[in-house]
Coordinates of C-alpha atoms in Angstrom, one line a residue:
Chain K
M1 CA -16.4 -3.7 -25.5
E2 CA -16.3 -7.3 -26.8
K3 CA -14.0 -9.3 -29.0
R4 CA -15.2 -10.1 -32.5
V5 CA -13.0 -13.2 -32.8
V6 CA -13.4 -15.7 -30.1
F7 CA -12.4 -19.3 -29.6
R8 CA -14.8 -22.2 -28.9
S9 CA -14.4 -24.8 -26.3
S10 CA -16.9 -26.3 -23.8
W11 CA -14.4 -26.8 -21.0
L12 CA -11.3 -24.7 -21.5
P13 CA -12.6 -21.3 -20.3
Y14 CA -13.8 -22.9 -17.1
A15 CA -10.4 -24.5 -16.5
L16 CA -8.7 -21.1 -17.1
I17 CA -10.9 -19.1 -14.8
A18 CA -11.1 -21.8 -12.1
P19 CA -8.0 -20.9 -10.1
Q20 CA -9.0 -17.3 -9.6
M21 CA -12.6 -18.2 -8.9
A22 CA -11.6 -20.8 -6.3
I23 CA -9.3 -18.4 -4.5
T24 CA -11.9 -15.6 -4.7
L25 CA -14.7 -17.8 -3.4
V26 CA -12.7 -19.4 -0.5
F27 CA -10.7 -16.4 0.7
F28 CA -13.0 -13.7 -0.2
F29 CA -16.7 -14.4 -0.4
W30 CA -16.7 -17.0 2.3
P31 CA -15.0 -14.8 4.9
A32 CA -17.0 -11.7 3.8
S33 CA -20.3 -13.5 4.3
Q34 CA -19.1 -14.8 7.6
A35 CA -18.3 -11.3 8.7
L36 CA -21.8 -10.2 7.8
W37 CA -23.3 -13.2 9.7
Q38 CA -21.0 -12.8 12.7
S39 CA -21.8 -9.1 13.0
M40 CA -25.3 -10.1 14.0
L41 CA -24.2 -12.7 16.6
L42 CA -23.5 -12.2 20.3
Q43 CA -20.8 -14.5 21.5
D44 CA -19.4 -14.9 25.0
A45 CA -15.6 -15.0 25.5
F46 CA -15.3 -18.8 25.2
A47 CA -17.6 -19.1 22.3
A48 CA -19.8 -21.4 24.3
K49 CA -23.0 -19.6 23.7
T50 CA -24.0 -17.8 20.6
Q51 CA -27.1 -15.8 20.1
F52 CA -28.6 -14.1 17.1
V53 CA -29.1 -10.4 17.9
W54 CA -29.9 -8.7 14.6
F55 CA -28.4 -5.2 14.6
D56 CA -27.6 -5.0 18.3
N57 CA -23.9 -5.1 17.7
F58 CA -24.2 -2.0 15.5
K59 CA -26.4 -0.2 17.9
D60 CA -23.9 -0.9 20.7
L61 CA -21.1 0.4 18.6
F62 CA -22.7 3.7 17.8
A63 CA -23.5 4.1 21.5
D64 CA -20.0 3.3 22.5
P65 CA -18.0 6.5 23.1
R66 CA -14.7 4.6 22.5
Y67 CA -15.9 3.6 19.0
L68 CA -17.1 7.1 18.2
A69 CA -13.7 8.4 19.5
S70 CA -11.9 6.1 17.0
F71 CA -14.1 7.6 14.2
R72 CA -13.0 11.0 15.2
V73 CA -9.3 9.9 15.4
T74 CA -9.6 8.4 11.9
A75 CA -11.3 11.5 10.5
V76 CA -8.6 13.8 11.9
F77 CA -5.8 11.4 10.9
S78 CA -7.0 10.9 7.3
T79 CA -7.7 14.7 6.8
L80 CA -4.2 15.6 8.0
V81 CA -2.5 12.9 5.9
T82 CA -4.5 13.8 2.8
V83 CA -4.1 17.6 3.1
L84 CA -0.5 17.6 4.1
G85 CA 0.5 14.8 1.7
L86 CA -1.2 16.5 -1.3
T87 CA 0.1 20.0 -0.5
L88 CA 3.7 18.9 -0.1
S89 CA 3.8 16.7 -3.1
L90 CA 2.1 19.2 -5.3
L91 CA 4.7 21.8 -4.2
L92 CA 7.5 19.4 -5.1
A93 CA 5.9 18.3 -8.3
A94 CA 5.4 22.0 -9.4
F95 CA 9.1 22.7 -8.9
A96 CA 10.2 19.5 -10.5
D97 CA 8.0 20.3 -13.5
R98 CA 9.8 23.6 -14.1
V99 CA 13.5 22.6 -13.5
V100 CA 14.9 21.4 -16.8
R101 CA 18.2 20.0 -15.5
F102 CA 18.5 17.0 -13.3
G103 CA 14.7 16.4 -13.5
A104 CA 15.2 12.6 -13.7
V105 CA 17.6 12.6 -10.8
Y106 CA 15.2 14.5 -8.6
K107 CA 12.4 12.1 -9.6
T108 CA 14.4 9.0 -8.7
L109 CA 15.4 10.5 -5.3
L110 CA 11.8 11.3 -4.5
I111 CA 10.0 8.1 -5.5
W112 CA 11.6 5.4 -3.5
P113 CA 9.8 5.9 -0.1
Y114 CA 6.9 4.3 -1.9
A115 CA 8.7 1.0 -1.6
V116 CA 9.3 1.2 2.2
A117 CA 6.9 -0.8 4.3
T118 CA 4.6 1.3 6.5
A119 CA 5.8 -0.6 9.6
V120 CA 9.4 0.1 8.7
A121 CA 8.7 3.8 8.0
A122 CA 7.1 3.9 11.5
I123 CA 10.2 2.4 13.1
L124 CA 12.4 4.9 11.3
F125 CA 10.4 7.8 12.8
V126 CA 10.1 6.2 16.2
F127 CA 13.9 6.2 16.3
L128 CA 14.2 9.9 15.1
L129 CA 11.5 11.0 17.5
N130 CA 12.3 8.8 20.4
P131 CA 11.9 11.0 23.5
T132 CA 15.2 10.1 25.1
I133 CA 17.7 9.4 22.3
G134 CA 15.9 10.6 19.1
V135 CA 18.0 13.0 17.0
V136 CA 15.0 15.2 16.1
S137 CA 13.6 15.1 19.7
L138 CA 16.9 16.5 21.0
L139 CA 16.5 19.5 18.6
L140 CA 12.9 19.9 19.8
H141 CA 14.0 19.8 23.4
A142 CA 16.6 22.4 22.7
M143 CA 13.9 24.6 21.2
G144 CA 11.9 24.3 24.4
V145 CA 9.3 21.8 23.1
D146 CA 8.7 19.1 25.7
W147 CA 8.4 16.3 23.1
N148 CA 7.2 13.0 24.2
Y149 CA 4.9 11.0 22.0
L150 CA 4.6 8.2 24.5
I151 CA 2.5 10.4 26.9
N152 CA 1.3 13.3 24.8
P153 CA -1.7 12.4 22.6
T154 CA -1.1 15.3 20.2
H155 CA 2.6 14.3 19.8
A156 CA 1.6 10.7 19.0
M157 CA -0.8 11.9 16.3
I158 CA 1.9 14.1 14.8
L159 CA 4.3 11.1 14.7
V160 CA 1.9 8.8 12.9
V161 CA 0.9 11.6 10.5
I162 CA 4.5 12.4 9.6
A163 CA 5.4 8.7 9.0
A164 CA 2.2 8.2 6.9
V165 CA 2.8 11.4 4.8
W166 CA 6.5 10.6 4.3
K167 CA 5.6 7.2 2.8
Q168 CA 2.8 8.5 0.6
I169 CA 4.6 11.6 -0.8
S170 CA 6.3 9.7 -3.6
Y171 CA 3.0 8.3 -4.9
N172 CA 1.3 11.7 -4.9
F173 CA 4.4 13.3 -6.4
L174 CA 4.4 10.9 -9.4
F175 CA 0.8 11.4 -10.3
F176 CA 1.0 15.2 -9.8
L177 CA 4.1 15.4 -12.0
A178 CA 2.4 13.3 -14.7
G179 CA -0.6 15.6 -14.5
L180 CA 1.5 18.8 -14.7
Q181 CA 3.4 17.5 -17.7
A182 CA 0.2 16.8 -19.5
I183 CA -0.9 20.5 -19.4
P184 CA -0.3 22.2 -22.8
K185 CA 2.5 24.7 -22.5
S186 CA 0.8 27.0 -25.0
L187 CA -1.9 27.8 -22.5
L188 CA 0.7 29.0 -20.0
E189 CA 2.5 31.0 -22.7
A190 CA -0.7 32.6 -23.7
A191 CA -1.5 33.6 -20.1
A192 CA 2.1 34.9 -19.7
I193 CA 1.8 37.1 -22.8
D194 CA -1.4 38.5 -21.3
G195 CA 0.6 39.5 -18.3
A196 CA -0.3 36.8 -15.8
G197 CA 2.5 36.1 -13.3
P198 CA 3.5 32.6 -12.1
A199 CA 1.2 32.5 -9.1
R200 CA -1.8 33.7 -11.1
R201 CA -1.0 31.2 -13.8
F202 CA -0.9 28.4 -11.3
W203 CA -4.2 29.2 -9.6
T204 CA -6.2 30.1 -12.8
I205 CA -4.8 27.5 -15.2
V206 CA -2.7 24.8 -13.7
F207 CA -4.7 24.1 -10.6
P208 CA -8.1 23.7 -12.3
L209 CA -6.6 21.5 -15.1
L210 CA -5.1 19.3 -12.4
S211 CA -8.5 18.8 -10.7
P212 CA -9.0 15.2 -12.1
T213 CA -5.6 14.2 -10.7
T214 CA -6.3 15.9 -7.4
F215 CA -9.6 14.3 -7.0
F216 CA -8.2 10.9 -7.8
L217 CA -5.4 11.4 -5.3
V218 CA -7.8 12.6 -2.6
V219 CA -9.8 9.3 -2.8
V220 CA -6.6 7.2 -2.9
N221 CA -5.1 9.1 0.1
I222 CA -8.3 8.7 2.2
V223 CA -8.3 4.9 1.4
Y224 CA -4.6 4.8 2.3
A225 CA -5.1 6.6 5.6
F226 CA -8.0 4.4 6.5
F227 CA -6.7 1.0 5.7
D228 CA -3.0 0.9 4.8
T229 CA -1.7 2.7 7.8
F230 CA -2.3 -0.1 10.3
G231 CA 1.4 -1.0 10.2
I232 CA 2.4 2.6 11.1
I233 CA 0.2 2.7 14.1
D234 CA 0.9 -0.8 15.4
A235 CA 4.7 -0.4 15.0
S236 CA 4.8 3.1 16.6
T237 CA 2.1 4.0 19.1
S238 CA 0.0 0.9 19.3
G239 CA -3.1 3.1 19.3
G240 CA -2.0 5.1 22.4
P241 CA -1.6 7.0 24.5
V242 CA -5.2 6.8 25.8
Q243 CA -6.5 5.8 22.3
A244 CA -5.2 9.0 20.7
T245 CA -4.1 7.1 17.6
T246 CA -6.6 4.2 17.6
T247 CA -8.0 4.3 14.1
L248 CA -11.0 2.2 12.9
V249 CA -8.8 -0.5 11.4
F250 CA -6.6 -0.6 14.4
K251 CA -9.7 -1.0 16.7
V252 CA -11.0 -3.9 14.6
Y253 CA -7.7 -5.6 15.2
Q254 CA -7.5 -4.7 18.9
D255 CA -11.1 -5.9 19.6
G256 CA -10.5 -9.1 17.6
T257 CA -7.2 -10.1 19.2
Q258 CA -7.2 -8.6 22.7
A259 CA -10.8 -7.9 23.7
M260 CA -11.9 -11.2 22.0
D261 CA -15.2 -9.5 21.1
L262 CA -15.7 -11.1 17.7
G263 CA -19.3 -9.9 17.2
S264 CA -18.3 -6.3 17.7
S265 CA -15.2 -6.7 15.6
A266 CA -17.2 -8.2 12.8
A267 CA -19.7 -5.4 13.0
Q268 CA -16.8 -2.9 12.7
S269 CA -15.5 -4.8 9.7
V270 CA -18.9 -4.5 8.0
I271 CA -19.0 -0.7 8.7
L272 CA -15.5 -0.5 7.2
M273 CA -16.6 -2.5 4.1
A274 CA -19.5 0.0 3.7
I275 CA -17.0 2.9 3.8
V276 CA -14.7 1.4 1.2
V277 CA -17.6 0.5 -1.1
T278 CA -18.9 4.1 -0.9
L279 CA -15.5 5.5 -1.6
T280 CA -15.0 3.2 -4.6
V281 CA -18.4 4.0 -6.1
V282 CA -17.8 7.7 -5.7
Q283 CA -14.4 7.3 -7.4
F284 CA -15.8 5.3 -10.3
R285 CA -18.7 7.6 -10.9
F286 CA -16.3 10.6 -11.0
I287 CA -13.8 9.0 -13.3
E288 CA -16.6 8.0 -15.6
R289 CA -17.6 11.6 -15.9
K290 CA -14.0 12.6 -16.4
V291 CA -14.4 15.7 -14.2
Q292 CA -15.7 18.8 -15.9
Y293 CA -13.5 21.8 -15.8
Chain F
M1 CA 9.8 27.6 -19.6
V2 CA 7.6 30.6 -20.1
E3 CA 9.9 33.2 -18.7
H4 CA 13.6 33.0 -18.5
R5 CA 14.6 34.0 -14.9
P6 CA 17.7 32.3 -13.5
W7 CA 16.7 32.8 -9.9
R8 CA 13.5 30.9 -10.5
A9 CA 15.4 27.8 -11.6
L10 CA 17.6 28.2 -8.6
S11 CA 14.7 28.4 -6.2
G12 CA 13.3 25.3 -7.8
H13 CA 16.5 23.4 -7.2
L14 CA 16.6 24.6 -3.6
V15 CA 13.1 23.5 -2.8
L16 CA 13.7 20.1 -4.4
L17 CA 16.9 19.6 -2.6
L18 CA 15.2 20.6 0.7
G19 CA 12.4 18.1 -0.1
I20 CA 14.9 15.3 -0.9
A21 CA 16.9 16.1 2.3
V22 CA 13.8 15.7 4.4
V23 CA 12.9 12.5 2.6
V24 CA 16.4 11.0 3.0
L25 CA 17.0 12.1 6.6
P26 CA 15.3 9.2 8.3
I27 CA 17.2 6.7 6.2
Y28 CA 20.5 8.4 6.7
V29 CA 20.1 8.4 10.5
A30 CA 19.0 4.8 10.4
F31 CA 22.0 3.9 8.3
V32 CA 24.4 5.7 10.6
A33 CA 22.8 4.1 13.7
S34 CA 23.2 0.6 12.1
T35 CA 27.0 1.1 11.9
L36 CA 27.5 2.1 15.6
T37 CA 28.1 0.2 18.8
F38 CA 25.4 0.0 21.4
D39 CA 27.1 2.6 23.6
Q40 CA 27.5 5.0 20.7
V41 CA 23.8 4.7 19.7
T42 CA 22.6 5.4 23.2
T43 CA 24.9 8.4 23.8
V44 CA 23.1 11.7 23.6
P45 CA 23.5 13.1 21.0
M46 CA 24.3 10.2 18.7
P47 CA 27.3 10.6 16.3
M48 CA 26.2 11.8 12.9
T49 CA 28.8 10.0 10.8
P50 CA 29.0 6.2 10.1
G51 CA 30.9 4.1 12.6
T52 CA 32.9 0.9 12.1
Q53 CA 30.4 -1.8 13.2
L54 CA 28.6 -2.2 9.8
V55 CA 29.7 -5.8 9.1
K56 CA 29.4 -6.9 12.7
N57 CA 25.9 -5.5 13.3
Y58 CA 24.5 -6.8 10.0
G59 CA 26.2 -10.2 10.4
D60 CA 24.9 -10.5 14.0
V61 CA 21.2 -9.9 13.2
I62 CA 21.3 -12.1 10.0
A63 CA 22.7 -15.0 12.1
H64 CA 21.0 -14.7 15.4
G65 CA 18.8 -11.6 15.8
S66 CA 19.1 -9.3 18.7
T67 CA 20.3 -10.2 22.2
L68 CA 17.8 -8.2 24.3
G69 CA 14.7 -8.4 22.1
S70 CA 13.6 -11.2 19.7
R71 CA 16.4 -13.7 18.9
A72 CA 14.9 -14.9 15.6
P73 CA 17.6 -14.7 13.0
V74 CA 16.9 -12.1 10.4
G75 CA 18.4 -14.2 7.6
R76 CA 15.5 -16.6 7.8
M77 CA 13.1 -13.7 7.9
L78 CA 14.5 -12.2 4.8
W79 CA 14.1 -15.5 3.0
N80 CA 10.5 -15.7 4.2
S81 CA 9.8 -12.2 2.9
F82 CA 11.4 -13.0 -0.4
V83 CA 9.4 -16.3 -0.8
M84 CA 6.2 -14.4 0.2
A85 CA 6.8 -11.6 -2.2
M86 CA 7.6 -13.9 -5.1
L87 CA 4.7 -16.2 -4.5
I88 CA 2.3 -13.3 -4.4
A89 CA 3.7 -11.6 -7.5
V90 CA 3.9 -14.7 -9.6
G91 CA 0.7 -16.2 -8.3
K92 CA -1.3 -13.1 -8.9
I93 CA 0.1 -12.7 -12.4
A94 CA -0.4 -16.3 -13.3
I95 CA -4.0 -16.7 -12.2
S96 CA -5.2 -13.4 -13.5
I97 CA -3.6 -13.6 -16.9
L98 CA -5.4 -17.0 -17.4
S99 CA -8.8 -15.7 -16.2
A100 CA -8.5 -12.5 -18.2
F101 CA -7.7 -14.7 -21.3
A102 CA -10.8 -16.7 -20.6
I103 CA -13.0 -13.7 -20.1
V104 CA -11.8 -11.9 -23.3
Y105 CA -11.4 -14.8 -25.8
F106 CA -14.3 -17.1 -24.9
R107 CA -18.0 -16.8 -24.7
F108 CA -19.4 -19.1 -22.1
P109 CA -22.4 -19.2 -19.7
L110 CA -21.7 -17.6 -16.3
R111 CA -19.0 -15.4 -18.0
R112 CA -20.7 -12.2 -16.8
T113 CA -21.2 -13.7 -13.3
C114 CA -17.6 -14.6 -13.0
F115 CA -16.6 -11.1 -14.2
W116 CA -18.7 -9.4 -11.6
L117 CA -17.6 -11.8 -8.8
I118 CA -14.0 -10.8 -9.5
F119 CA -14.9 -7.2 -9.9
V120 CA -16.4 -7.0 -6.4
T121 CA -13.1 -8.1 -4.8
L122 CA -11.5 -4.8 -6.1
M123 CA -13.4 -3.0 -3.4
L124 CA -12.4 -4.8 -0.2
P125 CA -8.8 -4.7 1.0
V126 CA -7.7 -7.6 3.3
E127 CA -7.7 -5.2 6.3
V128 CA -11.5 -5.1 6.5
R129 CA -12.2 -8.8 6.4
I130 CA -9.2 -9.8 8.4
F131 CA -10.7 -12.1 11.1
P132 CA -13.1 -14.1 9.1
T133 CA -10.3 -14.7 6.6
Y134 CA -8.0 -15.7 9.4
K135 CA -10.7 -18.2 10.6
V136 CA -11.0 -19.7 7.1
V137 CA -7.2 -20.1 6.9
A138 CA -7.1 -21.6 10.3
D139 CA -9.9 -24.0 9.5
L140 CA -7.9 -25.1 6.4
G141 CA -4.9 -25.8 8.6
L142 CA -2.8 -23.2 6.8
I143 CA -1.4 -21.2 9.8
D144 CA 2.4 -21.0 9.6
T145 CA 2.5 -22.1 6.0
Y146 CA 3.5 -20.2 2.9
A147 CA 0.2 -21.0 1.4
G148 CA -1.7 -19.4 4.3
L149 CA 0.6 -16.4 4.0
T150 CA 0.1 -15.8 0.3
L151 CA -3.2 -17.3 -1.0
P152 CA -5.6 -14.8 0.6
L153 CA -3.6 -11.9 -0.8
I154 CA -3.6 -13.4 -4.3
A155 CA -7.4 -13.0 -4.4
S156 CA -7.5 -9.6 -6.0
A157 CA -9.0 -8.2 -9.2
T158 CA -6.5 -5.5 -10.1
A159 CA -4.3 -7.7 -12.2
T160 CA -7.2 -9.4 -14.0
F161 CA -8.5 -6.0 -15.0
L162 CA -5.2 -4.8 -16.2
F163 CA -4.8 -7.9 -18.4
R164 CA -8.3 -7.6 -19.7
Q165 CA -7.8 -4.0 -20.7
F166 CA -4.6 -5.0 -22.5
F167 CA -6.1 -8.0 -24.3
M168 CA -8.8 -5.7 -25.7
T169 CA -6.1 -3.7 -27.5
I170 CA -4.6 -6.8 -29.2
P171 CA -5.9 -6.6 -32.8
D172 CA -8.5 -9.2 -33.8
E173 CA -6.6 -10.0 -36.9
L174 CA -4.0 -11.9 -34.8
A175 CA -6.5 -14.2 -33.4
E176 CA -8.1 -14.6 -36.8
A177 CA -4.8 -15.5 -38.4
A178 CA -4.0 -17.9 -35.6
R179 CA -7.3 -19.7 -36.2
I180 CA -6.9 -19.9 -39.9
D181 CA -3.5 -21.4 -39.4
G182 CA -5.1 -24.0 -37.2
A183 CA -3.7 -22.9 -33.9
G184 CA -5.8 -23.7 -30.8
P185 CA -6.5 -21.2 -28.1
M186 CA -3.7 -22.3 -25.8
R187 CA -1.2 -22.2 -28.7
F188 CA -2.4 -18.6 -29.5
F189 CA -2.0 -17.8 -25.8
W190 CA 1.6 -19.0 -25.6
D191 CA 2.9 -17.8 -29.0
V192 CA 1.0 -14.5 -29.3
V193 CA -0.7 -13.2 -26.1
L194 CA 2.1 -14.0 -23.7
P195 CA 5.0 -12.4 -25.7
L196 CA 2.9 -9.3 -26.3
S197 CA 2.1 -9.0 -22.6
R198 CA 5.7 -9.0 -21.5
T199 CA 5.9 -5.4 -20.5
S200 CA 2.6 -5.4 -18.7
I201 CA 3.7 -8.6 -16.8
A202 CA 7.0 -7.0 -15.8
A203 CA 5.4 -3.8 -14.6
L204 CA 2.9 -5.7 -12.6
F205 CA 5.6 -7.9 -11.1
V206 CA 7.4 -4.8 -9.8
I207 CA 4.3 -3.5 -8.1
M208 CA 3.2 -6.9 -6.7
F209 CA 6.7 -7.7 -5.4
V210 CA 6.8 -4.5 -3.4
Y211 CA 3.2 -5.1 -2.2
G212 CA 4.0 -8.7 -1.1
W213 CA 7.3 -7.8 0.6
N214 CA 5.7 -5.0 2.6
Q215 CA 2.7 -6.9 4.0
Y216 CA 2.3 -6.4 7.7
L217 CA -1.1 -7.1 9.2
W218 CA -1.7 -10.5 7.5
P219 CA 1.7 -12.1 8.4
L220 CA 1.3 -10.7 11.9
L221 CA -1.9 -12.9 12.3
V222 CA -1.0 -15.9 10.3
T223 CA 2.5 -16.6 11.6
T224 CA 3.1 -17.9 15.1
R225 CA 6.4 -19.6 14.8
E226 CA 9.6 -17.5 14.7
D227 CA 10.9 -19.4 11.6
M228 CA 7.9 -18.2 9.6
Y229 CA 8.2 -14.4 10.5
T230 CA 8.7 -12.0 7.7
V231 CA 11.3 -9.3 8.2
V232 CA 8.7 -6.5 8.3
I233 CA 7.0 -8.0 11.3
G234 CA 10.2 -9.2 12.8
I235 CA 11.6 -5.7 13.4
K236 CA 8.9 -4.7 15.8
R237 CA 9.6 -7.7 18.0
M238 CA 13.2 -6.6 18.4
I239 CA 12.1 -3.4 20.1
A240 CA 12.3 -4.6 23.7
G241 CA 9.3 -3.5 25.9
G242 CA 9.4 -2.4 29.5
D243 CA 12.7 -1.7 31.3
Q244 CA 15.0 -3.4 28.8
A245 CA 17.0 -1.2 26.6
T246 CA 16.4 -1.5 22.9
E247 CA 19.5 -2.3 20.8
W248 CA 18.7 0.4 18.2
Q249 CA 21.8 -0.3 16.2
L250 CA 20.5 -3.9 15.5
V251 CA 16.9 -2.7 14.9
M252 CA 18.2 -0.2 12.4
A253 CA 20.4 -2.7 10.7
T254 CA 17.3 -4.9 10.3
A255 CA 15.2 -2.0 9.1
M256 CA 17.8 -1.2 6.4
M257 CA 17.7 -4.8 5.2
A258 CA 13.9 -4.8 5.3
L259 CA 13.7 -1.7 3.1
L260 CA 16.6 -2.3 0.7
P261 CA 15.2 -5.1 -1.6
P262 CA 11.9 -3.3 -2.5
V263 CA 13.6 0.0 -2.8
A264 CA 16.2 -1.5 -5.1
V265 CA 13.5 -3.0 -7.2
V266 CA 11.7 0.3 -7.6
V267 CA 14.8 2.4 -8.3
L268 CA 16.4 -0.1 -10.7
M269 CA 13.2 -0.7 -12.6
Q270 CA 11.8 2.8 -12.3
R271 CA 10.3 2.9 -15.8
L272 CA 8.4 -0.4 -15.2
F273 CA 7.4 0.7 -11.7
V274 CA 5.9 4.0 -12.9
R275 CA 4.1 2.2 -15.7
G276 CA 2.7 -0.4 -13.3
L277 CA 1.6 2.2 -10.8
V278 CA -0.3 4.2 -13.4
E279 CA -1.8 1.1 -15.0
T280 CA -3.0 -0.6 -11.8
E281 CA -4.8 2.6 -10.8
K282 CA -6.8 3.0 -14.1

């Protein structure tokens, strides 16, 4: 797609594009290439000696049980966040789509958690689920659950998943609702005349027609769980207990700030970049094909 | 509706109300806690109706932070968050509307290259290139400055693409007419393109303001002085570690103030927000 009518100037376009190019080159390509370069260096803690080691940092990573564990944690975490988040928001969107009255009010009341920072969301749930004074923990204790996310790895995972899902529900809800409202009502009416009940109509008509939205949201949620949830983990569990909630992004941060292992941290960044690029390419290819139903 | 069954509408309302209750619960509890005294918050169970300390708690943290945790005043943090959010939103919109204009309305050598260089940045969030970016910012002496806080986050392609898509829909006749009338490119930009892009700019502003306000990892690394903290990273430092008791009523007052501005923007400008959200994801 190109414009037929264009302006002519030998310098103006460069001047217009210069600010963005400058920022992109300085704060994007320069650091990204340094990450690639650093990922192949071995540095001691005081940066006195540096050695080029090719792919040793990567080999070390994949031999390191702690790194593999954080892969597992990330996989479990992002699966839970995606599946729970999509299921709950689809449920809410399906109901919101069929109520005629107060639809706009419900929508307003459900979209605002999107605007809450991940770290703030985490703090809210830390307070609710605080083992000694948390309001919800008291209920759990009364029900006989020995809730303590500070020492129980499963509880810690539950806490970060709840905070992450809570924040993401509004986003999923908006896209599902838009997808549902785009489905022609005549299809549903025709199915109803043929005697299909609500559940049958949902699974044979609505759900397949929503598949592009669902696919898009799956990718967005995986990216969200991988990268945007750093604030949740840092503000609530700090990766613990015993690494139970150390995701890949959190580990990059931890190794870079506390362990001061910059080579390994850079190698981890490179692996993350590869993951994002793969996800983005998958998404673009799929959107191009517009998903066949 | 396909069938008319009153109980189905009723069940719909019930499910939605339940959903909203679950979504609102953490905020309600946080709000109640922010209006109590220290003793009330730490009683088990905590009271479930608002107390009388609202003005005192909020005033205290705005003026001089908490007493047991971080003492950085939250008023200053709110200001930092506001400046950061505004700079990111305005900066992103300004640089990307100009570069999109250049890419769409001019033919110049390296045009494709520039386009692809910007396109690639779509793929990599700040989180994955965090330490090398930090090093660059440190080398440039931008630690603890607003420039260091915002510039690396302005480098993103989403807005450029949004404007490019939009400019492609502006009819060629307008540019032709402008040229015939003797208007130069910048005149055309100010008098035609900018007014036509108003809604897109506003929608993008809502999204970017929320994005900027809610940044966590980057301010955590780039700010070392208390007077440069943003409110989102300031909260965590109020939670005392170790044996000290956390003053939850003050932490929750800060949390409420940290979430109110972006939530207000989203709720008040809901139409623009939804539009911005859908457009930036295309």
